[in-house]
Amino acid sequence: MSHHLFLLSPSDTPLYSLTHHSTKPVPSVTSPLASNLPTWSTSAFAGTLTALSGASSATQHTSGGAVRVGGGQDRHVIQMIANAGLDVIEDVMRRENTMYLKSVDKFNEWTVSAFITPGNMKFVLLHEAKNDEGIRQFFMEVWEVYVKTMLNPFQTAHTAIRSSVFDNRVRASARKYL
Amino acid sequence: MATSNKQYKAIGEELWKGRSEKINAELFALTYGALVVQLIQDYEDYEEVNKQLEKMGYNIGTRLIEDFLAKSNLGRCADFREVGEVVAKVGFKSFLNISPTVTHGAAQPPTSPSRPTSNASITQAASAGATFTLTLDENPLAEFVELPDEALEGGLWFSNVLCGVLRGALEMVQLQVQAEFISDVLRGDDSTEIRVKLVKYLEEEVPVGDD
C-alpha cells in the first residue's frame, strides 16, 4: 500500500513530494513491484511539471519513481488526482475552519486527504485505505517539521524544500503513522 | 594572570545577568538570517557577502568594546593569552550568553610573568603572531539555518559578523588582529571555530576610519 504526499505552497506550486510504501499489512491491491525495495521518490518541480504537461511516456524522469502498471499507479495519474483534488480542497477550505480536512475526494481506489496550515500551505495525501487518525497524526508531525524548516532564512514559502533533515523526518513520520 | 579563569567566568555570568535589556533568541536569529539572505540577494557573490558581514561586524565591534569595558571594569590584559580568555569567558558570555572554549596556539616567546592587570603595559616585542582559537559549541546566530548548496559551494561563512566584531573591538584596545572562521557546523564540519591571530600591537593612535 502506498501513499503519496504533496506539499503545495499558497500559490499551489509543489514544494515537496514523497511516495511512501507502507509496510503495514493491509488487504489491498498489490502491484508486483510494491513490496520490493521501497522506492522513495522525492521529485520536486521536475517530475511534477513533466507529468502535468501531459507527458504520458512510461519512462519517468523522477528519480527512482517506480513505474507500475495497473489502474491509478502511474505517476502522472497520481499527479492528476492530486491536482483535481485541489478544487475540492479549496471549496472545503472556505466552508470549514479546521486544519485537517479529512478525505475530500475519491478517485477509483485513491482517497485524497488534505491538511491546510494557518499559512495556507496545503498538504495533500493520496492513500488507498482508510486511516483517519493515523493520517491526522502524520499531518500534525509533518506540520511541525515544516514549521521548523520554515525558520531557515534560506527557505521561503515558495522555494522547494530540499533539506535532507526535513526529508528524513517526514519519512520517519510516514513509517510511524502510515 | 591576576584574575583567574573562574573569576572570568563569574564576571561573565554577572554581566549577563545584569543586563536589563535582552532580546528574544528566535527574533535575533531570524533577524540575522534575514540580513544574510538579503546580502546574498544584493551582492550575489559569497566572498563579497563574507566581506560585508565582516565589515558590519567591525563597525559593531568598535562600539561594543566601549560598552564592554564600561560594564566589566576589567583592566588591561597582561598578554595575548589573557585576551583570549577574557574574550571567550567574559565577552561572549555577557553578550551572547555562550561560553566558547579557548585554545591557545602558536609558539609565543616567553612573556613577562603575570602582573596586576591594571597599569601593566602589554609586552611589546613579544607574541606577535600569537593565536587563539574559539570553539563555539552553540551559535545563536545560526539557530535554524541550513545552508543551500550554492552557499556551501560559494564559501559562505554564515556568522562572519562575529569575526568582524572581534577585529573591531580588539583594534580599539590597540591590538590589530585577524579573525577568521576555520570550520563551521553549517558547512558540515564537526565544530565551529574562529581563529584570532595577533598581527601587531598598535603603538600610535588608531587611524580614524578604516575605509
PDB file of C-alpha atoms in Angstrom, chain B:
ATOM      1  CA  MET B   1      47.327  36.294  35.415  1.00  0.00           C
ATOM      2  CA  ALA B   2      45.943  38.094  38.346  1.00  0.00           C
ATOM      3  CA  THR B   3      42.367  37.217  37.592  1.00  0.00           C
ATOM      4  CA  SER B   4      41.837  33.513  37.339  1.00  0.00           C
ATOM      5  CA  ASN B   5      39.654  31.665  34.889  1.00  0.00           C
ATOM      6  CA  LYS B   6      36.959  31.072  37.458  1.00  0.00           C
ATOM      7  CA  GLN B   7      36.729  34.744  38.140  1.00  0.00           C
ATOM      8  CA  TYR B   8      36.370  35.484  34.473  1.00  0.00           C
ATOM      9  CA  LYS B   9      33.530  33.036  34.276  1.00  0.00           C
ATOM     10  CA  ALA B  10      31.871  34.605  37.268  1.00  0.00           C
ATOM     11  CA  ILE B  11      32.291  38.083  35.852  1.00  0.00           C
ATOM     12  CA  GLY B  12      30.788  36.924  32.577  1.00  0.00           C
ATOM     13  CA  GLU B  13      27.803  35.405  34.337  1.00  0.00           C
ATOM     14  CA  GLU B  14      27.215  38.502  36.366  1.00  0.00           C
ATOM     15  CA  LEU B  15      27.376  40.760  33.362  1.00  0.00           C
ATOM     16  CA  TRP B  16      24.899  38.616  31.502  1.00  0.00           C
ATOM     17  CA  LYS B  17      22.512  38.563  34.394  1.00  0.00           C
ATOM     18  CA  GLY B  18      22.936  42.232  34.993  1.00  0.00           C
ATOM     19  CA  ARG B  19      21.825  43.214  31.557  1.00  0.00           C
ATOM     20  CA  SER B  20      18.402  44.715  31.768  1.00  0.00           C
ATOM     21  CA  GLU B  21      17.623  44.507  28.093  1.00  0.00           C
ATOM     22  CA  LYS B  22      17.843  41.146  26.464  1.00  0.00           C
ATOM     23  CA  ILE B  23      16.418  40.109  23.128  1.00  0.00           C
ATOM     24  CA  ASN B  24      14.449  37.024  22.289  1.00  0.00           C
ATOM     25  CA  ALA B  25      16.823  34.490  20.778  1.00  0.00           C
ATOM     26  CA  GLU B  26      14.478  33.496  17.984  1.00  0.00           C
ATOM     27  CA  LEU B  27      13.946  37.087  16.969  1.00  0.00           C
ATOM     28  CA  PHE B  28      17.681  37.632  16.963  1.00  0.00           C
ATOM     29  CA  ALA B  29      18.379  34.568  14.877  1.00  0.00           C
ATOM     30  CA  LEU B  30      15.614  35.343  12.405  1.00  0.00           C
ATOM     31  CA  THR B  31      16.766  38.951  12.054  1.00  0.00           C
ATOM     32  CA  TYR B  32      20.332  37.936  11.393  1.00  0.00           C
ATOM     33  CA  GLY B  33      19.192  35.274   8.960  1.00  0.00           C
ATOM     34  CA  ALA B  34      17.097  37.764   7.043  1.00  0.00           C
ATOM     35  CA  LEU B  35      20.084  40.085   6.942  1.00  0.00           C
ATOM     36  CA  VAL B  36      22.363  37.449   5.468  1.00  0.00           C
ATOM     37  CA  VAL B  37      19.796  36.368   2.903  1.00  0.00           C
ATOM     38  CA  GLN B  38      19.271  39.958   1.837  1.00  0.00           C
ATOM     39  CA  LEU B  39      23.008  40.498   1.486  1.00  0.00           C
ATOM     40  CA  ILE B  40      23.221  37.408  -0.667  1.00  0.00           C
ATOM     41  CA  GLN B  41      20.473  38.678  -2.900  1.00  0.00           C
ATOM     42  CA  ASP B  42      22.102  42.085  -3.176  1.00  0.00           C
ATOM     43  CA  TYR B  43      25.684  41.059  -3.790  1.00  0.00           C
ATOM     44  CA  GLU B  44      25.188  37.656  -5.375  1.00  0.00           C
ATOM     45  CA  ASP B  45      28.777  36.750  -4.576  1.00  0.00           C
ATOM     46  CA  TYR B  46      29.500  34.823  -1.429  1.00  0.00           C
ATOM     47  CA  GLU B  47      33.014  36.141  -0.968  1.00  0.00           C
ATOM     48  CA  GLU B  48      31.666  39.658  -1.098  1.00  0.00           C
ATOM     49  CA  VAL B  49      28.958  38.784   1.381  1.00  0.00           C
ATOM     50  CA  ASN B  50      31.616  37.451   3.730  1.00  0.00           C
ATOM     51  CA  LYS B  51      33.480  40.723   3.430  1.00  0.00           C
ATOM     52  CA  GLN B  52      30.410  42.802   4.049  1.00  0.00           C
ATOM     53  CA  LEU B  53      29.471  40.771   7.098  1.00  0.00           C
ATOM     54  CA  GLU B  54      32.959  41.265   8.432  1.00  0.00           C
ATOM     55  CA  LYS B  55      32.769  44.995   7.806  1.00  0.00           C
ATOM     56  CA  MET B  56      29.460  45.220   9.595  1.00  0.00           C
ATOM     57  CA  GLY B  57      30.929  43.288  12.449  1.00  0.00           C
ATOM     58  CA  TYR B  58      33.880  45.639  12.554  1.00  0.00           C
ATOM     59  CA  ASN B  59      31.593  48.610  12.998  1.00  0.00           C
ATOM     60  CA  ILE B  60      29.688  46.816  15.705  1.00  0.00           C
ATOM     61  CA  GLY B  61      32.883  45.800  17.470  1.00  0.00           C
ATOM     62  CA  THR B  62      34.329  49.292  17.662  1.00  0.00           C
ATOM     63  CA  ARG B  63      31.254  50.399  19.567  1.00  0.00           C
ATOM     64  CA  LEU B  64      30.729  47.247  21.533  1.00  0.00           C
ATOM     65  CA  ILE B  65      34.089  47.418  23.249  1.00  0.00           C
ATOM     66  CA  GLU B  66      33.146  50.644  24.995  1.00  0.00           C
ATOM     67  CA  ASP B  67      30.058  49.068  26.464  1.00  0.00           C
ATOM     68  CA  PHE B  68      32.044  46.035  27.450  1.00  0.00           C
ATOM     69  CA  LEU B  69      34.819  47.918  29.217  1.00  0.00           C
ATOM     70  CA  ALA B  70      32.391  50.203  30.954  1.00  0.00           C
ATOM     71  CA  LYS B  71      30.326  47.380  32.363  1.00  0.00           C
ATOM     72  CA  SER B  72      33.061  44.904  33.131  1.00  0.00           C
ATOM     73  CA  ASN B  73      35.608  47.265  34.615  1.00  0.00           C
ATOM     74  CA  LEU B  74      38.437  44.998  33.625  1.00  0.00           C
ATOM     75  CA  GLY B  75      41.885  46.433  33.260  1.00  0.00           C
ATOM     76  CA  ARG B  76      44.421  45.729  30.585  1.00  0.00           C
ATOM     77  CA  CYS B  77      45.249  42.167  29.807  1.00  0.00           C
ATOM     78  CA  ALA B  78      48.790  41.146  30.557  1.00  0.00           C
ATOM     79  CA  ASP B  79      49.310  39.198  27.352  1.00  0.00           C
ATOM     80  CA  PHE B  80      47.515  37.917  24.323  1.00  0.00           C
ATOM     81  CA  ARG B  81      46.679  34.713  26.078  1.00  0.00           C
ATOM     82  CA  GLU B  82      44.696  36.607  28.614  1.00  0.00           C
ATOM     83  CA  VAL B  83      42.955  38.487  25.834  1.00  0.00           C
ATOM     84  CA  GLY B  84      41.711  35.171  24.543  1.00  0.00           C
ATOM     85  CA  GLU B  85      40.429  34.164  27.937  1.00  0.00           C
ATOM     86  CA  VAL B  86      38.626  37.414  28.530  1.00  0.00           C
ATOM     87  CA  VAL B  87      37.078  37.425  25.072  1.00  0.00           C
ATOM     88  CA  ALA B  88      35.759  33.922  25.465  1.00  0.00           C
ATOM     89  CA  LYS B  89      34.677  33.865  29.059  1.00  0.00           C
ATOM     90  CA  VAL B  90      33.569  37.412  29.652  1.00  0.00           C
ATOM     91  CA  GLY B  91      32.924  38.878  26.229  1.00  0.00           C
ATOM     92  CA  PHE B  92      30.928  36.177  24.527  1.00  0.00           C
ATOM     93  CA  LYS B  93      29.199  35.304  27.760  1.00  0.00           C
ATOM     94  CA  SER B  94      27.981  38.770  28.511  1.00  0.00           C
ATOM     95  CA  PHE B  95      26.655  39.495  25.034  1.00  0.00           C
ATOM     96  CA  LEU B  96      25.545  36.181  23.609  1.00  0.00           C
ATOM     97  CA  ASN B  97      25.327  34.040  26.713  1.00  0.00           C
ATOM     98  CA  ILE B  98      27.531  31.377  25.232  1.00  0.00           C
ATOM     99  CA  SER B  99      30.848  30.128  26.523  1.00  0.00           C
ATOM    100  CA  PRO B 100      33.183  29.130  23.732  1.00  0.00           C
ATOM    101  CA  THR B 101      36.261  27.183  24.677  1.00  0.00           C
ATOM    102  CA  VAL B 102      39.616  28.785  24.045  1.00  0.00           C
ATOM    103  CA  THR B 103      42.630  27.008  22.692  1.00  0.00           C
ATOM    104  CA  HIS B 104      45.812  28.964  22.615  1.00  0.00           C
ATOM    105  CA  GLY B 105      48.186  28.304  19.825  1.00  0.00           C
ATOM    106  CA  ALA B 106      51.354  29.385  18.109  1.00  0.00           C
ATOM    107  CA  ALA B 107      54.651  29.454  19.916  1.00  0.00           C
ATOM    108  CA  GLN B 108      54.797  32.539  21.979  1.00  0.00           C
ATOM    109  CA  PRO B 109      58.103  33.817  23.144  1.00  0.00           C
ATOM    110  CA  PRO B 110      58.039  33.814  26.954  1.00  0.00           C
ATOM    111  CA  THR B 111      56.088  36.808  28.069  1.00  0.00           C
ATOM    112  CA  SER B 112      56.711  38.658  31.258  1.00  0.00           C
ATOM    113  CA  PRO B 113      55.393  36.969  34.355  1.00  0.00           C
ATOM    114  CA  SER B 114      51.896  37.867  35.353  1.00  0.00           C
ATOM    115  CA  ARG B 115      51.469  41.277  36.840  1.00  0.00           C
ATOM    116  CA  PRO B 116      48.493  43.103  38.230  1.00  0.00           C
ATOM    117  CA  THR B 117      46.328  43.814  35.263  1.00  0.00           C
ATOM    118  CA  SER B 118      45.769  47.479  35.916  1.00  0.00           C
ATOM    119  CA  ASN B 119      48.713  49.611  34.916  1.00  0.00           C
ATOM    120  CA  ALA B 120      50.517  46.769  33.280  1.00  0.00           C
ATOM    121  CA  SER B 121      51.566  47.555  29.780  1.00  0.00           C
ATOM    122  CA  ILE B 122      51.378  44.843  27.254  1.00  0.00           C
ATOM    123  CA  THR B 123      54.705  43.330  26.439  1.00  0.00           C
ATOM    124  CA  GLN B 124      55.556  44.953  23.202  1.00  0.00           C
ATOM    125  CA  ALA B 125      58.090  42.903  21.412  1.00  0.00           C
ATOM    126  CA  ALA B 126      56.747  39.517  22.221  1.00  0.00           C
ATOM    127  CA  SER B 127      53.976  37.402  20.822  1.00  0.00           C
ATOM    128  CA  ALA B 128      53.131  38.972  17.501  1.00  0.00           C
ATOM    129  CA  GLY B 129      51.812  36.021  15.593  1.00  0.00           C
ATOM    130  CA  ALA B 130      50.203  34.509  18.640  1.00  0.00           C
ATOM    131  CA  THR B 131      46.813  32.987  18.081  1.00  0.00           C
ATOM    132  CA  PHE B 132      43.910  31.620  19.979  1.00  0.00           C
ATOM    133  CA  THR B 133      41.020  29.616  18.659  1.00  0.00           C
ATOM    134  CA  LEU B 134      37.478  29.907  19.898  1.00  0.00           C
ATOM    135  CA  THR B 135      35.367  26.808  19.581  1.00  0.00           C
ATOM    136  CA  LEU B 136      31.673  27.593  19.713  1.00  0.00           C
ATOM    137  CA  ASP B 137      29.557  24.650  20.638  1.00  0.00           C
ATOM    138  CA  GLU B 138      26.397  26.590  20.063  1.00  0.00           C
ATOM    139  CA  ASN B 139      25.804  29.525  17.789  1.00  0.00           C
ATOM    140  CA  PRO B 140      22.718  31.631  18.493  1.00  0.00           C
ATOM    141  CA  LEU B 141      23.048  33.342  15.127  1.00  0.00           C
ATOM    142  CA  ALA B 142      22.608  30.145  13.181  1.00  0.00           C
ATOM    143  CA  GLU B 143      19.838  28.608  15.180  1.00  0.00           C
ATOM    144  CA  PHE B 144      17.560  27.291  12.441  1.00  0.00           C
ATOM    145  CA  VAL B 145      19.814  27.655   9.477  1.00  0.00           C
ATOM    146  CA  GLU B 146      20.622  25.145   6.817  1.00  0.00           C
ATOM    147  CA  LEU B 147      22.808  26.379   4.022  1.00  0.00           C
ATOM    148  CA  PRO B 148      21.650  25.681   0.487  1.00  0.00           C
ATOM    149  CA  ASP B 149      24.097  24.030  -1.886  1.00  0.00           C
ATOM    150  CA  GLU B 150      25.053  27.232  -3.675  1.00  0.00           C
ATOM    151  CA  ALA B 151      26.048  28.827  -0.412  1.00  0.00           C
ATOM    152  CA  LEU B 152      28.117  25.820   0.521  1.00  0.00           C
ATOM    153  CA  GLU B 153      29.958  25.863  -2.768  1.00  0.00           C
ATOM    154  CA  GLY B 154      30.340  29.614  -2.730  1.00  0.00           C
ATOM    155  CA  GLY B 155      32.186  29.534   0.546  1.00  0.00           C
ATOM    156  CA  LEU B 156      29.787  31.491   2.713  1.00  0.00           C
ATOM    157  CA  TRP B 157      30.698  31.881   6.373  1.00  0.00           C
ATOM    158  CA  PHE B 158      27.293  32.487   7.821  1.00  0.00           C
ATOM    159  CA  SER B 159      28.359  34.015  11.117  1.00  0.00           C
ATOM    160  CA  ASN B 160      31.202  36.064   9.709  1.00  0.00           C
ATOM    161  CA  VAL B 161      29.919  39.110  11.540  1.00  0.00           C
ATOM    162  CA  LEU B 162      31.495  37.667  14.678  1.00  0.00           C
ATOM    163  CA  CYS B 163      34.945  37.858  13.129  1.00  0.00           C
ATOM    164  CA  GLY B 164      34.379  41.497  12.355  1.00  0.00           C
ATOM    165  CA  VAL B 165      33.225  42.200  15.878  1.00  0.00           C
ATOM    166  CA  LEU B 166      36.388  40.655  17.270  1.00  0.00           C
ATOM    167  CA  ARG B 167      38.594  42.605  14.933  1.00  0.00           C
ATOM    168  CA  GLY B 168      36.835  45.907  15.613  1.00  0.00           C
ATOM    169  CA  ALA B 169      36.725  45.518  19.343  1.00  0.00           C
ATOM    170  CA  LEU B 170      40.338  44.474  19.693  1.00  0.00           C
ATOM    171  CA  GLU B 171      41.517  47.238  17.421  1.00  0.00           C
ATOM    172  CA  MET B 172      40.032  49.746  19.823  1.00  0.00           C
ATOM    173  CA  VAL B 173      42.292  48.411  22.528  1.00  0.00           C
ATOM    174  CA  GLN B 174      45.394  48.666  20.412  1.00  0.00           C
ATOM    175  CA  LEU B 175      45.513  45.110  19.166  1.00  0.00           C
ATOM    176  CA  GLN B 176      45.477  44.521  15.460  1.00  0.00           C
ATOM    177  CA  VAL B 177      44.179  41.039  14.802  1.00  0.00           C
ATOM    178  CA  GLN B 178      42.967  38.853  12.014  1.00  0.00           C
ATOM    179  CA  ALA B 179      39.905  36.806  12.835  1.00  0.00           C
ATOM    180  CA  GLU B 180      38.560  34.157  10.551  1.00  0.00           C
ATOM    181  CA  PHE B 181      36.426  31.072  10.592  1.00  0.00           C
ATOM    182  CA  ILE B 182      38.221  27.789  10.277  1.00  0.00           C
ATOM    183  CA  SER B 183      35.257  25.472  10.377  1.00  0.00           C
ATOM    184  CA  ASP B 184      31.508  25.720  10.706  1.00  0.00           C
ATOM    185  CA  VAL B 185      28.901  23.118  11.516  1.00  0.00           C
ATOM    186  CA  LEU B 186      26.608  24.740   8.947  1.00  0.00           C
ATOM    187  CA  ARG B 187      29.113  23.665   6.357  1.00  0.00           C
ATOM    188  CA  GLY B 188      29.185  20.141   7.633  1.00  0.00           C
ATOM    189  CA  ASP B 189      32.306  20.367   9.768  1.00  0.00           C
ATOM    190  CA  ASP B 190      32.438  18.922  13.240  1.00  0.00           C
ATOM    191  CA  SER B 191      32.679  22.179  15.092  1.00  0.00           C
ATOM    192  CA  THR B 192      32.510  25.907  14.664  1.00  0.00           C
ATOM    193  CA  GLU B 193      35.879  27.540  15.173  1.00  0.00           C
ATOM    194  CA  ILE B 194      37.193  31.061  14.884  1.00  0.00           C
ATOM    195  CA  ARG B 195      40.921  31.659  14.858  1.00  0.00           C
ATOM    196  CA  VAL B 196      42.134  35.016  16.065  1.00  0.00           C
ATOM    197  CA  LYS B 197      45.690  35.907  15.189  1.00  0.00           C
ATOM    198  CA  LEU B 198      47.580  38.840  16.532  1.00  0.00           C
ATOM    199  CA  VAL B 199      49.165  40.908  13.807  1.00  0.00           C
ATOM    200  CA  LYS B 200      50.727  43.612  15.887  1.00  0.00           C
ATOM    201  CA  TYR B 201      50.285  45.959  18.749  1.00  0.00           C
ATOM    202  CA  LEU B 202      49.234  49.405  17.697  1.00  0.00           C
ATOM    203  CA  GLU B 203      51.599  51.879  19.202  1.00  0.00           C
ATOM    204  CA  GLU B 204      50.386  55.170  17.846  1.00  0.00           C
ATOM    205  CA  GLU B 205      46.901  56.468  17.676  1.00  0.00           C
ATOM    206  CA  VAL B 206      44.419  54.221  15.990  1.00  0.00           C
ATOM    207  CA  PRO B 207      43.831  55.611  12.492  1.00  0.00           C
ATOM    208  CA  VAL B 208      40.436  57.178  12.177  1.00  0.00           C
ATOM    209  CA  GLY B 209      38.173  55.269   9.821  1.00  0.00           C
ATOM    210  CA  ASP B 210      39.156  52.058   8.186  1.00  0.00           C
ATOM    211  CA  ASP B 211      37.926  52.662   4.658  1.00  0.00           C
TER     212      ASP B 211
END
